[in-house]
XYZ file of C-alpha atoms in Angstrom:
407
model
C -9.765 -12.341 0.158
C -10.346 -15.851 -1.177
C -7.522 -15.644 -3.730
C -5.168 -14.273 -1.068
C -6.048 -17.199 1.195
C -5.315 -19.603 -1.656
C -1.803 -18.236 -2.006
C -1.297 -18.315 1.773
C -2.336 -21.965 1.891
C -0.014 -22.901 -0.967
C 2.911 -21.003 0.578
C 2.442 -22.691 3.965
C 2.045 -26.123 2.348
C 5.292 -25.762 0.386
C 7.146 -24.758 3.573
C 5.732 -27.723 5.503
C 3.418 -25.980 7.968
C 0.343 -27.927 9.038
C -3.308 -26.978 8.634
C -3.531 -25.176 11.989
C -1.129 -22.492 10.768
C -3.396 -21.793 7.806
C -6.480 -21.684 10.011
C -4.805 -19.069 12.225
C -3.346 -16.937 9.444
C -6.133 -16.990 6.849
C -8.158 -14.270 8.638
C -7.533 -11.418 11.106
C -7.289 -12.181 14.810
C -9.595 -9.203 15.380
C -12.060 -7.276 13.240
C -13.815 -4.345 14.886
C -16.855 -2.693 13.306
C -17.751 0.753 14.594
C -20.547 3.268 14.024
C -19.478 6.917 14.003
C -22.041 9.699 14.438
C -20.949 12.965 12.800
C -22.775 16.269 12.872
C -22.696 17.562 9.318
C -22.513 21.207 8.287
C -26.278 21.338 7.735
C -26.870 20.405 11.373
C -28.016 16.847 10.706
C -26.242 13.838 12.189
C -24.978 11.208 9.758
C -23.802 7.830 11.045
C -20.809 6.285 9.248
C -19.537 2.693 9.387
C -15.851 2.053 10.042
C -13.602 -0.973 10.485
C -10.255 -1.869 12.002
C -8.684 -5.266 11.294
C -5.675 -6.655 13.160
C -4.400 -9.674 11.294
C -1.649 -11.067 13.523
C 0.332 -9.564 16.408
C 2.686 -12.460 17.121
C 5.676 -10.467 15.783
C 4.723 -7.156 17.418
C 2.054 -4.437 17.219
C -0.072 -4.390 14.118
C 0.501 -1.703 11.495
C -1.536 -0.426 8.575
C -3.327 2.452 6.923
C -6.801 3.929 7.205
C -8.742 4.573 4.011
C -11.755 6.833 3.497
C -13.644 5.472 0.484
C -17.242 4.634 -0.510
C -16.350 1.018 -1.364
C -14.714 0.079 1.950
C -15.950 -3.289 3.251
C -15.077 -5.616 6.103
C -13.715 -8.172 3.609
C -11.510 -5.563 1.929
C -10.058 -4.347 5.225
C -9.451 -7.946 6.340
C -7.609 -8.808 3.125
C -5.510 -5.647 3.324
C -4.500 -6.448 6.900
C -3.308 -9.869 5.749
C -1.276 -8.257 2.957
C 0.298 -5.955 5.539
C 1.456 -8.971 7.531
C 3.085 -10.304 4.362
C 4.789 -6.959 3.649
C 6.143 -6.679 7.179
C 7.479 -10.225 6.943
C 9.191 -9.622 3.587
C 10.923 -6.513 4.940
C 11.627 -8.027 8.384
C 9.718 -5.320 10.266
C 8.630 -5.937 13.894
C 4.934 -5.642 13.042
C 1.937 -7.691 12.108
C -0.615 -6.430 9.620
C -3.454 -4.047 10.380
C -5.868 -2.030 8.265
C -8.739 0.362 8.767
C -11.369 2.107 6.730
C -14.509 4.212 6.817
C -17.322 3.964 4.292
C -17.521 7.572 3.071
C -16.666 9.874 0.179
C -14.430 12.680 1.511
C -14.566 14.370 -1.902
C -18.168 15.337 -1.172
C -17.512 16.426 2.416
C -16.271 19.710 3.879
C -12.952 19.960 5.724
C -14.815 20.275 9.023
C -16.909 17.179 8.329
C -13.807 15.131 7.478
C -12.107 16.295 10.680
C -15.097 15.356 12.836
C -15.281 11.955 11.137
C -11.557 11.318 11.685
C -11.788 12.218 15.371
C -14.935 10.109 15.810
C -13.181 7.105 14.294
C -10.297 7.404 16.755
C -12.713 7.617 19.685
C -14.435 4.473 18.420
C -11.253 2.375 18.056
C -9.148 3.908 20.864
C -9.322 0.818 23.088
C -7.495 -1.417 20.616
C -4.876 0.945 19.133
C -1.717 2.628 20.405
C 2.085 2.772 19.952
C 2.519 -0.771 21.305
C -0.824 -2.180 20.063
C -1.758 -1.023 16.578
C -0.296 1.906 14.623
C -2.410 3.488 11.860
C -1.162 5.457 8.835
C -2.563 7.203 5.713
C -4.140 5.266 2.869
C -6.664 6.019 0.108
C -8.079 9.568 0.469
C -6.349 10.171 3.806
C -3.272 12.321 4.371
C -0.936 13.929 6.912
C -3.570 16.426 8.058
C -6.050 13.660 8.835
C -3.316 11.787 10.712
C -2.659 14.973 12.716
C -6.329 15.215 13.764
C -6.298 11.550 14.736
C -3.091 12.000 16.753
C -4.569 14.992 18.577
C -7.750 13.073 19.409
C -5.836 10.031 20.670
C -3.501 12.198 22.763
C -6.529 13.921 24.317
C -8.105 10.570 25.206
C -4.891 9.186 26.690
C -3.953 12.528 28.301
C -0.390 12.404 27.011
C 1.431 13.165 23.776
C 1.685 9.935 21.782
C 3.487 10.581 18.476
C 4.182 6.858 18.055
C 0.449 6.150 17.878
C 0.227 7.030 14.199
C 2.587 7.506 11.244
C 2.408 9.634 8.134
C 2.058 12.720 10.338
C 3.244 16.240 9.488
C 6.953 16.603 10.272
C 6.250 19.232 12.956
C 4.215 16.624 14.878
C 6.869 13.907 14.697
C 6.441 12.783 11.121
C 9.383 11.398 9.166
C 11.120 13.090 6.317
C 10.646 11.104 3.123
C 7.335 9.542 4.240
C 5.133 11.271 1.657
C 7.055 9.833 -1.290
C 8.134 6.596 0.370
C 5.706 4.257 -1.411
C 6.566 5.800 -4.772
C 10.313 5.715 -4.149
C 10.105 2.091 -3.026
C 8.127 1.197 -6.153
C 10.658 3.008 -8.331
C 13.530 1.102 -6.724
C 11.688 -2.209 -7.167
C 11.032 -1.333 -10.832
C 14.672 -0.403 -11.385
C 16.012 -3.596 -9.785
C 13.569 -5.827 -11.676
C 14.452 -4.121 -14.970
C 18.163 -4.569 -14.271
C 17.599 -8.279 -13.622
C 15.953 -8.392 -17.064
C 19.044 -6.728 -18.539
C 17.308 -3.365 -19.085
C 18.390 0.121 -18.085
C 15.946 2.733 -16.811
C 17.236 5.171 -19.430
C 14.562 5.392 -22.099
C 12.413 2.648 -20.569
C 8.795 3.333 -21.587
C 6.441 3.319 -18.601
C 2.637 3.573 -18.305
C 1.256 4.501 -14.868
C -2.399 3.815 -14.116
C -3.439 6.217 -11.354
C -2.111 9.717 -10.743
C -2.808 10.189 -7.040
C -0.068 10.506 -4.438
C 1.681 7.268 -5.392
C 1.300 7.489 -9.178
C 2.233 11.153 -9.505
C 5.298 10.910 -7.253
C 6.360 7.742 -9.081
C 6.080 9.553 -12.422
C 8.209 12.377 -11.076
C 10.888 10.013 -9.732
C 11.075 7.854 -12.870
C 11.187 10.938 -15.103
C 14.106 12.316 -13.080
C 15.893 8.952 -13.329
C 15.735 8.959 -17.126
C 12.760 6.689 -17.790
C 10.184 7.815 -20.364
C 6.689 8.015 -18.916
C 4.528 7.517 -22.006
C 1.121 7.147 -20.346
C -0.746 8.218 -17.220
C -4.383 7.831 -16.229
C -6.742 9.049 -13.534
C -10.438 8.726 -12.737
C -11.342 10.643 -15.917
C -9.333 8.486 -18.339
C -5.839 8.109 -19.748
C -3.431 10.011 -21.992
C -0.556 8.554 -24.000
C 2.376 9.788 -26.075
C 4.910 7.245 -27.306
C 7.591 9.957 -27.302
C 6.983 10.694 -23.629
C 4.674 12.978 -21.622
C 5.567 16.351 -20.104
C 5.562 15.118 -16.508
C 6.474 18.455 -14.824
C 3.530 20.124 -16.628
C 1.092 17.373 -15.602
C 2.271 17.483 -11.990
C 1.787 21.237 -11.912
C -1.776 21.019 -13.234
C -3.184 18.063 -11.250
C -5.813 18.759 -8.585
C -5.820 17.619 -4.959
C -7.329 14.218 -5.877
C -4.811 13.502 -8.654
C -6.972 14.445 -11.642
C -5.343 16.072 -14.650
C -6.556 14.267 -17.777
C -9.772 16.308 -17.767
C -7.637 19.070 -19.313
C -7.362 16.990 -22.501
C -10.165 16.681 -25.044
C -9.129 13.173 -26.125
C -8.815 10.547 -23.414
C -8.414 6.774 -23.386
C -10.722 4.487 -21.443
C -9.263 2.443 -18.606
C -9.605 -0.705 -20.728
C -7.645 0.902 -23.578
C -4.994 2.306 -21.268
C -3.993 -1.000 -19.662
C -3.101 -2.631 -22.995
C -1.048 0.217 -24.473
C 2.410 -0.576 -25.913
C 5.069 0.017 -23.237
C 7.959 -1.708 -21.482
C 6.560 -1.353 -17.955
C 2.979 -1.134 -16.723
C 2.429 0.198 -13.198
C -1.117 -0.264 -11.839
C -1.248 2.417 -9.127
C -5.014 2.812 -8.742
C -7.497 0.250 -7.402
C -7.961 -3.510 -7.103
C -8.755 -6.013 -9.881
C -7.595 -3.980 -12.881
C -5.761 -6.787 -14.680
C -7.970 -9.854 -15.057
C -8.222 -12.870 -17.322
C -10.278 -10.681 -19.648
C -7.305 -8.452 -20.515
C -4.229 -10.430 -19.402
C -3.532 -11.715 -22.919
C -3.634 -8.168 -24.311
C -1.079 -6.694 -21.885
C 1.925 -5.554 -23.950
C 4.331 -4.636 -21.147
C 7.058 -7.123 -20.267
C 7.216 -5.950 -16.662
C 4.235 -5.220 -14.395
C 4.959 -3.494 -11.090
C 2.011 -3.393 -8.699
C 1.993 -0.052 -6.908
C -1.680 -0.495 -5.909
C -2.986 -3.194 -3.584
C -4.411 -6.184 -5.451
C -4.516 -4.702 -8.978
C -4.022 -8.114 -10.615
C -6.254 -11.109 -9.972
C -4.555 -14.368 -9.057
C -5.623 -16.020 -12.315
C -4.376 -13.073 -14.373
C -1.078 -13.048 -12.505
C -0.510 -16.705 -13.352
C -1.460 -16.052 -16.971
C 1.063 -13.208 -17.211
C 3.702 -15.511 -15.718
C 2.917 -18.116 -18.373
C 3.401 -15.443 -21.036
C 6.854 -14.611 -19.647
C 5.775 -11.254 -18.190
C 7.458 -10.520 -14.867
C 5.018 -9.315 -12.191
C 6.457 -7.612 -9.108
C 3.634 -8.190 -6.599
C 2.066 -5.467 -4.477
C 3.311 -6.892 -1.173
C 6.834 -6.280 -2.441
C 6.568 -3.311 -4.799
C 4.498 -0.919 -2.683
C 5.942 -1.647 0.761
C 8.064 1.507 0.838
C 5.288 3.246 2.753
C 5.147 0.799 5.654
C 8.958 0.604 5.719
C 9.351 4.355 6.207
C 6.394 4.288 8.614
C 8.512 1.860 10.634
C 11.384 4.353 10.500
C 8.979 7.068 11.712
C 7.813 4.904 14.620
C 11.437 4.195 15.581
C 12.233 7.916 15.486
C 9.189 8.691 17.653
C 10.293 6.097 20.200
C 13.862 7.426 20.219
C 12.980 11.116 20.153
C 15.750 11.471 17.556
C 14.994 12.297 13.928
C 16.982 11.353 10.829
C 17.883 13.355 7.733
C 15.935 12.560 4.552
C 19.117 11.239 2.914
C 19.429 8.662 5.690
C 15.765 7.679 5.359
C 16.077 7.166 1.603
C 19.346 5.253 1.993
C 17.816 2.865 4.529
C 14.728 2.424 2.332
C 16.869 1.626 -0.699
C 18.814 -0.979 1.276
C 15.593 -2.642 2.417
C 13.999 -2.575 -1.057
C 17.030 -3.907 -2.939
C 17.500 -6.748 -0.462
C 13.817 -7.686 -0.546
C 13.467 -7.590 -4.350
C 16.522 -9.762 -4.893
C 15.499 -12.174 -2.110
C 12.000 -12.700 -3.546
C 13.050 -12.943 -7.196
C 15.911 -15.333 -6.384
C 13.485 -17.544 -4.433
C 11.062 -17.461 -7.359
C 13.791 -18.425 -9.814
C 15.303 -21.196 -7.701
C 11.920 -22.766 -6.890
C 10.496 -22.102 -10.382
C 7.423 -20.402 -8.961
C 5.761 -17.034 -9.501
C 7.215 -13.983 -7.719
C 3.855 -13.609 -5.948
C 4.048 -17.058 -4.396
C 7.715 -16.511 -3.520
C 6.847 -13.203 -1.842
C 4.081 -14.836 0.200
C 6.437 -17.612 1.285
C 9.053 -15.118 2.464
C 6.435 -12.876 4.058
C 4.236 -15.362 5.929
C 7.132 -17.323 7.437
C 7.838 -14.680 10.113
C 4.254 -14.639 11.415
C 4.101 -18.440 11.329
C 7.361 -18.842 13.233
C 6.467 -16.169 15.785
C 3.116 -17.871 16.382
C 4.883 -21.214 16.820
C 7.487 -19.880 19.259
C 4.765 -18.188 21.333
C 3.127 -21.588 21.708
C -0.032 -20.632 19.864
C 0.336 -23.622 17.551
């Protein structure tokens, strides 16, 4: 959170906004903490802690995912909501940033327990969310089924069908075609455009992907089909690497529901070893703070594309920039998900649903425009792509707040 605030302050200073803009935008407007009682399968009641942060709603309703993970904290959710505001600004979406989370480990829970937890969370936050207030979506360890339970619970509370309340739903409940792979497709497009600006073709480009969950596995599939050579993948159990390229279709076929596949191999690399493997492109698609000052000098890739949120510390990002390594920041690279979530919300409001080809075409247009806009700003101002992205992204919230008379 602190490093994010540092970049926000610098971006606002460069653009000439005064201190009051920073004071407003450095933290969420609202942060709700809830306690959720859930009757477990053994008959005992367990009380879970959940959060919902709404960073800024000057540009429209807030928007952002809900994660189920043991390490969820109020600070994490607050920082993620701020990043969502930046993403929405970069892609000119009519949203501010939101984020939610529950401190839990769904991997150790039954399907029924997860459902009861999801419904309890919606009951707890129902007063501050809705199609014109705050629109949740899937995130870490949540999926379309969990969104469906949440939609059903919200519709029961409000006594009307509200498909626009939540995105990332099953298609039969008003979900959008292309949503499941949207983050991965957006990341792939960002990678392709950045490589082209470096004078490189995707054909034969050697890529290492850290994380083989929904985003990492779909990204591997897309890049493989586009002609790139995925030489390394990793999951919670470790990493595997083959400089000639991995058999991506085989790995996709054998992965489990949580994205694990490397446990099938007797020899695995540690996470520390994996990040510094020889490759052209490194894609951190797992958790935060993976690339730090401790390993930044050992990174061999010439292009880092952040599919995860916050995988590179601010200091490490600046060090990579000094070394001439291009870093496509998370707020740009992984915004395909929120962009197609916006398309889903629009379709829900219209009651008219688009073909997947149209979804992907509109996503590509948004991604290409955003990547070129950010990288051109970075080049012309001689600043890092991260700072350029924050400048582009925070301007919309700042201007909307100014026009509303808040500042």
